[in-house]
Amino acid sequence: MANDDKYPVESDRRRFVKGVVGGSALAGVLTTGAVAVSSATAPTSGGGGFVNYFGAERTAGPAPRGLPQIPIEIDDDGQLLGIWPEPETQVRDDGTEVVEASTELGGVEYTTEWYQYCGVQTFGGIKPDADGEDQVLRYDAGSYDWMSDVENGDPMLTEHFEDYDEWTNDIGEPGQGKPATGTWRSQNVPPEQTVPILVIKTDQLNVEEMNDSTREWVEASCPQDEDGGRYLGYVNKCTHFCCAPGYRTLDDAAAFGAANEIYCNCHNSVYKPFNITEQQFVALPRPAGDDE
Ligand code: FES
């Protein structure tokens, strides 16, 4: 695994374990998020701490770890949904209450703390019980020519990806899948709190070659269509300094061997979209008072 975080992954664990680590260990990790450090050792709201997650493998550049995955499901109308667990109030040892959204999925603990980095932990839609937010993945203004056929804000639908095995553009190679950019849980928040996402329908996930735990996760989080393609989702925010990377949108990606990868041109980080690996990071706590 090309995970350069400070903590090795214990790959034999079947369930993810999280916890709050000491301040000295946090110091090096949190430089990547350019956000406040002091509260992370004693979160006042919204969890935070040591979290394992599945994401796209980072293979080059200064980004410390991969992009976090959004597990997807498909509803009866063919809408793509980002799985958002039912929020529950937990009581800590000190008697204080915290609202969390986590569930067992694909053999691991999936928690919305996976997205608590780069300031996203302060976004209204990331609050587990956010008002007015749903699970629907929606298109944004569009990063690909084909998205001129859909409207900004429309739900992502399976019928728009039926030609996934034929789609290509001038940057990468054909046969990789069909991408779309969009938003998630951002219907009722100011524009600066929009959660950017990348969705790809692809047949490039070699499920049969994955280890057991990754295969179980991928089968649970990347639903397969009747035509064999799977839907794969990521939060599209670089783990380095929070830029929005591009998948086959940036001409200079090829110069960094990333024509078919997710490429962040802020400092040339590269993520492999079809290499899903278990990784770790220190999730930042949501703002104090968020659970009141
Ligand atoms: S590589 Fe620095 S923000 Fe993405």
Coordinates of C-alpha atoms and ligand atoms in Angstrom, one line a residue:
M1 CA 0.0 0.0 0.0
A2 CA 1.3 3.4 -0.9
N3 CA 0.1 5.0 2.2
D4 CA 2.5 7.5 3.7
D5 CA 0.6 8.4 6.8
K6 CA 2.4 8.0 10.0
Y7 CA 0.4 5.0 11.1
P8 CA 0.7 1.5 9.5
V9 CA -2.5 -0.3 8.7
E10 CA -3.3 -3.5 10.5
S11 CA -4.6 -5.3 7.6
D12 CA -5.8 -8.3 9.5
R13 CA -8.5 -6.5 11.4
R14 CA -11.9 -7.1 10.1
R15 CA -13.5 -4.1 11.7
F16 CA -12.1 -0.6 11.7
V17 CA -11.1 0.8 15.0
K18 CA -10.8 4.5 15.8
G19 CA -9.5 6.4 18.7
V20 CA -8.0 9.7 19.7
V21 CA -4.2 9.7 19.6
G22 CA -1.7 11.8 21.5
G23 CA -0.8 15.4 20.5
S24 CA 2.7 14.6 19.5
A25 CA 1.6 12.0 17.0
L26 CA -1.1 14.3 15.6
A27 CA 1.3 17.2 15.0
G28 CA 2.9 15.7 11.9
V29 CA -0.4 14.4 10.4
L30 CA -2.4 17.5 10.7
T31 CA 0.0 19.7 8.8
T32 CA -1.6 18.2 5.7
G33 CA -5.1 19.7 6.4
A34 CA -4.1 23.2 7.1
V35 CA -6.7 23.3 9.9
A36 CA -6.7 23.8 13.6
V37 CA -4.8 21.1 15.6
S38 CA -5.4 21.9 19.2
S39 CA -8.9 20.6 19.5
A40 CA -8.2 17.3 17.8
T41 CA -6.7 15.7 20.9
A42 CA -9.9 16.5 22.9
P43 CA -12.8 16.8 20.4
T44 CA -15.6 18.9 21.7
S45 CA -18.1 17.7 19.1
G46 CA -18.6 15.4 16.1
G47 CA -16.0 12.7 16.9
G48 CA -12.7 13.0 15.1
G49 CA -9.6 10.9 15.8
F50 CA -7.9 7.9 14.4
V51 CA -10.1 6.5 11.5
N52 CA -9.5 3.7 9.0
Y53 CA -11.2 4.1 5.6
F54 CA -11.2 2.9 2.1
G55 CA -10.0 5.2 -0.7
A56 CA -8.1 5.6 -3.9
E57 CA -4.5 4.8 -3.6
R58 CA -2.1 7.8 -3.7
T59 CA 0.8 7.0 -5.9
A60 CA 2.7 10.2 -6.4
G61 CA 3.1 13.7 -5.1
P62 CA 2.9 15.3 -1.6
A63 CA -0.7 14.2 -0.8
P64 CA -0.3 12.1 2.4
R65 CA -3.1 9.6 1.6
G66 CA -5.8 8.6 -0.8
L67 CA -9.1 10.3 -1.6
P68 CA -11.9 8.9 0.6
Q69 CA -14.5 6.7 -1.1
I70 CA -18.2 7.4 -1.1
P71 CA -20.1 4.1 -0.9
I72 CA -22.9 4.1 -3.5
E73 CA -26.3 2.4 -3.8
I74 CA -28.9 2.7 -6.5
D75 CA -32.6 3.3 -5.7
D76 CA -35.6 2.1 -7.6
D77 CA -35.6 5.1 -9.9
G78 CA -32.0 4.5 -11.0
Q79 CA -30.7 7.4 -8.9
L80 CA -27.2 7.0 -7.6
L81 CA -27.1 7.6 -3.8
G82 CA -24.2 8.1 -1.5
I83 CA -24.8 5.9 1.6
W84 CA -25.3 8.0 4.7
P85 CA -25.9 6.0 7.8
E86 CA -28.8 6.8 10.1
P87 CA -27.5 9.3 12.7
E88 CA -27.5 8.2 16.3
T89 CA -26.7 10.0 19.6
Q90 CA -23.9 8.4 21.5
V91 CA -23.0 9.1 25.1
R92 CA -19.3 9.5 25.8
D93 CA -17.6 8.3 29.0
D94 CA -17.8 11.9 30.4
G95 CA -21.5 12.0 29.9
T96 CA -21.5 14.4 26.9
E97 CA -23.5 13.4 23.8
V98 CA -22.3 13.2 20.3
V99 CA -24.3 12.5 17.1
E100 CA -22.6 10.0 14.8
A101 CA -23.5 8.4 11.5
S102 CA -21.8 5.0 11.2
T103 CA -22.8 1.5 10.2
E104 CA -21.3 -1.8 9.4
L105 CA -20.9 -2.0 5.6
G106 CA -18.9 -4.5 3.6
G107 CA -17.4 -6.0 6.7
V108 CA -16.0 -2.7 8.1
E109 CA -17.2 0.3 10.1
Y110 CA -18.2 3.0 7.6
T111 CA -18.5 6.4 9.3
T112 CA -19.1 9.8 7.9
E113 CA -15.9 10.8 9.8
W114 CA -14.2 9.6 6.6
Y115 CA -15.0 13.1 5.2
Q116 CA -13.8 15.2 8.2
Y117 CA -10.7 16.8 6.7
C118 CA -9.8 19.9 4.7
G119 CA -12.5 21.9 6.4
V120 CA -15.2 19.6 5.1
Q121 CA -15.8 18.7 8.8
T122 CA -17.3 22.2 9.2
F123 CA -19.7 21.9 6.2
G124 CA -23.4 21.9 7.0
G125 CA -24.1 18.8 5.0
I126 CA -21.5 16.7 6.7
K127 CA -23.3 17.1 10.0
P128 CA -24.7 13.5 10.5
D129 CA -28.3 14.8 11.0
A130 CA -28.1 17.8 8.7
D131 CA -31.5 19.3 7.9
G132 CA -32.6 19.3 4.3
E133 CA -29.8 17.0 3.0
D134 CA -30.4 13.7 1.3
Q135 CA -28.2 10.9 -0.2
V136 CA -28.7 11.8 -3.9
L137 CA -25.5 12.3 -5.9
R138 CA -26.1 15.3 -8.2
Y139 CA -24.3 16.6 -11.3
D140 CA -22.4 19.9 -11.1
A141 CA -21.9 22.3 -13.9
G142 CA -19.8 19.7 -15.7
S143 CA -16.2 18.7 -16.3
Y144 CA -16.9 16.6 -19.4
D145 CA -18.5 17.3 -22.8
W146 CA -21.1 14.6 -22.3
M147 CA -22.4 16.5 -19.2
S148 CA -23.9 19.1 -21.5
D149 CA -26.8 16.5 -21.8
V150 CA -27.6 16.9 -18.1
E151 CA -28.4 19.9 -15.9
N152 CA -26.5 21.2 -13.0
G153 CA -28.2 19.8 -9.9
D154 CA -29.9 16.9 -11.7
P155 CA -29.7 13.6 -9.9
M156 CA -27.1 11.2 -11.3
L157 CA -29.0 8.4 -13.1
T158 CA -27.8 5.0 -14.2
E159 CA -29.3 5.6 -17.7
H160 CA -26.7 8.3 -18.3
F161 CA -23.9 5.8 -17.9
E162 CA -25.1 3.1 -20.3
D163 CA -22.2 3.9 -22.8
Y164 CA -19.6 3.7 -20.0
D165 CA -17.4 1.2 -21.9
E166 CA -17.2 3.5 -25.0
W167 CA -16.7 6.9 -23.4
T168 CA -13.3 8.6 -23.8
N169 CA -11.8 12.0 -24.3
D170 CA -8.5 13.6 -25.5
I171 CA -6.7 13.0 -22.2
G172 CA -6.8 9.3 -21.3
E173 CA -7.4 6.0 -23.1
P174 CA -10.8 4.5 -24.0
G175 CA -12.1 1.5 -22.0
Q176 CA -11.5 3.0 -18.6
G177 CA -15.1 4.0 -17.8
K178 CA -17.3 7.1 -17.8
P179 CA -16.9 9.8 -15.3
A180 CA -19.1 12.6 -13.9
T181 CA -18.4 15.3 -11.4
G182 CA -21.0 16.5 -9.0
T183 CA -22.1 17.4 -5.5
W184 CA -23.4 15.5 -2.4
R185 CA -25.3 16.7 0.6
S186 CA -25.0 20.3 -0.5
Q187 CA -28.6 21.3 -1.3
N188 CA -29.1 23.5 1.8
V189 CA -25.7 25.1 2.4
P190 CA -23.7 28.1 1.1
P191 CA -21.7 27.5 -2.1
E192 CA -18.4 27.4 -0.2
Q193 CA -19.7 24.4 1.7
T194 CA -20.4 22.3 -1.4
V195 CA -19.0 18.8 -1.2
P196 CA -17.4 18.0 -4.6
I197 CA -17.5 14.5 -5.8
L198 CA -16.3 12.3 -8.6
V199 CA -18.3 9.3 -9.9
I200 CA -17.0 6.8 -12.4
K201 CA -18.8 3.8 -13.9
T202 CA -16.1 1.3 -14.8
D203 CA -15.2 -2.3 -15.4
Q204 CA -11.6 -1.7 -14.2
L205 CA -12.1 -2.8 -10.6
N206 CA -10.4 -6.2 -10.5
V207 CA -12.6 -7.6 -7.8
E208 CA -11.4 -11.1 -8.2
E209 CA -7.8 -10.1 -7.5
M210 CA -8.6 -8.2 -4.4
N211 CA -7.9 -9.5 -0.9
D212 CA -11.0 -10.7 0.9
S213 CA -11.7 -7.6 3.0
T214 CA -11.2 -5.2 0.1
R215 CA -13.4 -7.4 -2.2
E216 CA -16.2 -7.5 0.4
W217 CA -16.0 -3.7 0.8
V218 CA -16.0 -3.0 -3.0
E219 CA -18.9 -5.3 -3.6
A220 CA -20.9 -3.5 -0.9
S221 CA -19.8 0.0 -1.9
C222 CA -19.6 -0.1 -5.7
P223 CA -22.9 -1.5 -7.0
Q224 CA -22.7 -3.5 -10.2
D225 CA -25.1 -2.8 -13.1
E226 CA -26.5 -5.5 -15.3
D227 CA -24.0 -4.7 -18.0
G228 CA -21.1 -5.5 -15.6
G229 CA -20.0 -1.9 -14.8
R230 CA -19.6 -0.8 -11.2
Y231 CA -20.3 2.7 -9.8
L232 CA -17.4 4.2 -7.9
G233 CA -17.5 7.4 -5.9
Y234 CA -15.0 9.7 -4.3
V235 CA -15.0 13.0 -2.4
N236 CA -13.0 15.1 -4.9
K237 CA -10.8 17.1 -2.5
C238 CA -7.1 16.5 -2.5
T239 CA -5.7 15.3 0.9
H240 CA -2.7 17.6 0.5
F241 CA -3.9 21.2 0.5
C242 CA -7.5 20.6 -0.4
C243 CA -7.6 21.5 -4.2
A244 CA -10.1 19.8 -6.5
P245 CA -8.2 17.1 -8.5
G246 CA -9.2 16.2 -12.0
Y247 CA -9.9 12.8 -13.6
R248 CA -9.1 13.1 -17.3
T249 CA -9.8 16.9 -17.2
L250 CA -6.2 18.3 -17.1
D251 CA -3.9 18.3 -20.1
D252 CA -0.7 18.3 -18.0
A253 CA -1.7 15.0 -16.3
A254 CA 0.0 13.0 -19.0
A255 CA 3.4 14.6 -18.1
F256 CA 3.1 13.1 -14.7
G257 CA 2.0 9.7 -15.9
A258 CA -1.6 10.4 -14.8
A259 CA -3.6 10.6 -18.0
N260 CA -5.8 7.8 -16.7
E261 CA -5.5 8.7 -13.1
I262 CA -6.9 11.3 -10.7
Y263 CA -4.4 14.2 -10.9
C264 CA -4.1 17.3 -8.7
N265 CA -2.2 20.0 -10.5
C266 CA -1.7 22.2 -7.4
H267 CA 1.4 20.1 -6.5
N268 CA 1.2 17.1 -8.8
S269 CA -0.3 14.5 -6.6
V270 CA -1.7 11.3 -8.3
Y271 CA -4.3 8.9 -7.2
K272 CA -5.2 5.6 -8.9
P273 CA -9.0 5.6 -9.1
F274 CA -9.3 1.8 -9.5
N275 CA -6.9 0.8 -6.8
I276 CA -9.0 0.9 -3.7
T277 CA -7.0 0.4 -0.5
E278 CA -7.5 0.5 3.3
Q279 CA -5.9 3.6 4.7
Q280 CA -5.8 5.6 7.9
F281 CA -5.9 9.3 8.9
V282 CA -6.8 11.5 11.8
A283 CA -10.4 12.8 11.3
L284 CA -10.9 16.3 12.5
P285 CA -13.8 17.0 14.9
R286 CA -16.9 18.8 13.7
P287 CA -17.3 22.3 15.3
A288 CA -18.2 22.7 18.9
G289 CA -21.9 23.0 19.4
D290 CA -22.7 21.1 16.2
D291 CA -24.6 18.5 18.1
E292 CA -26.7 20.9 20.1
Ligands
FES1 S1 -1.2 18.2 -4.5 FE1 -1.3 19.9 -3.2 S2 -3.4 20.3 -3.0 FE2 -3.3 18.6 -4.3

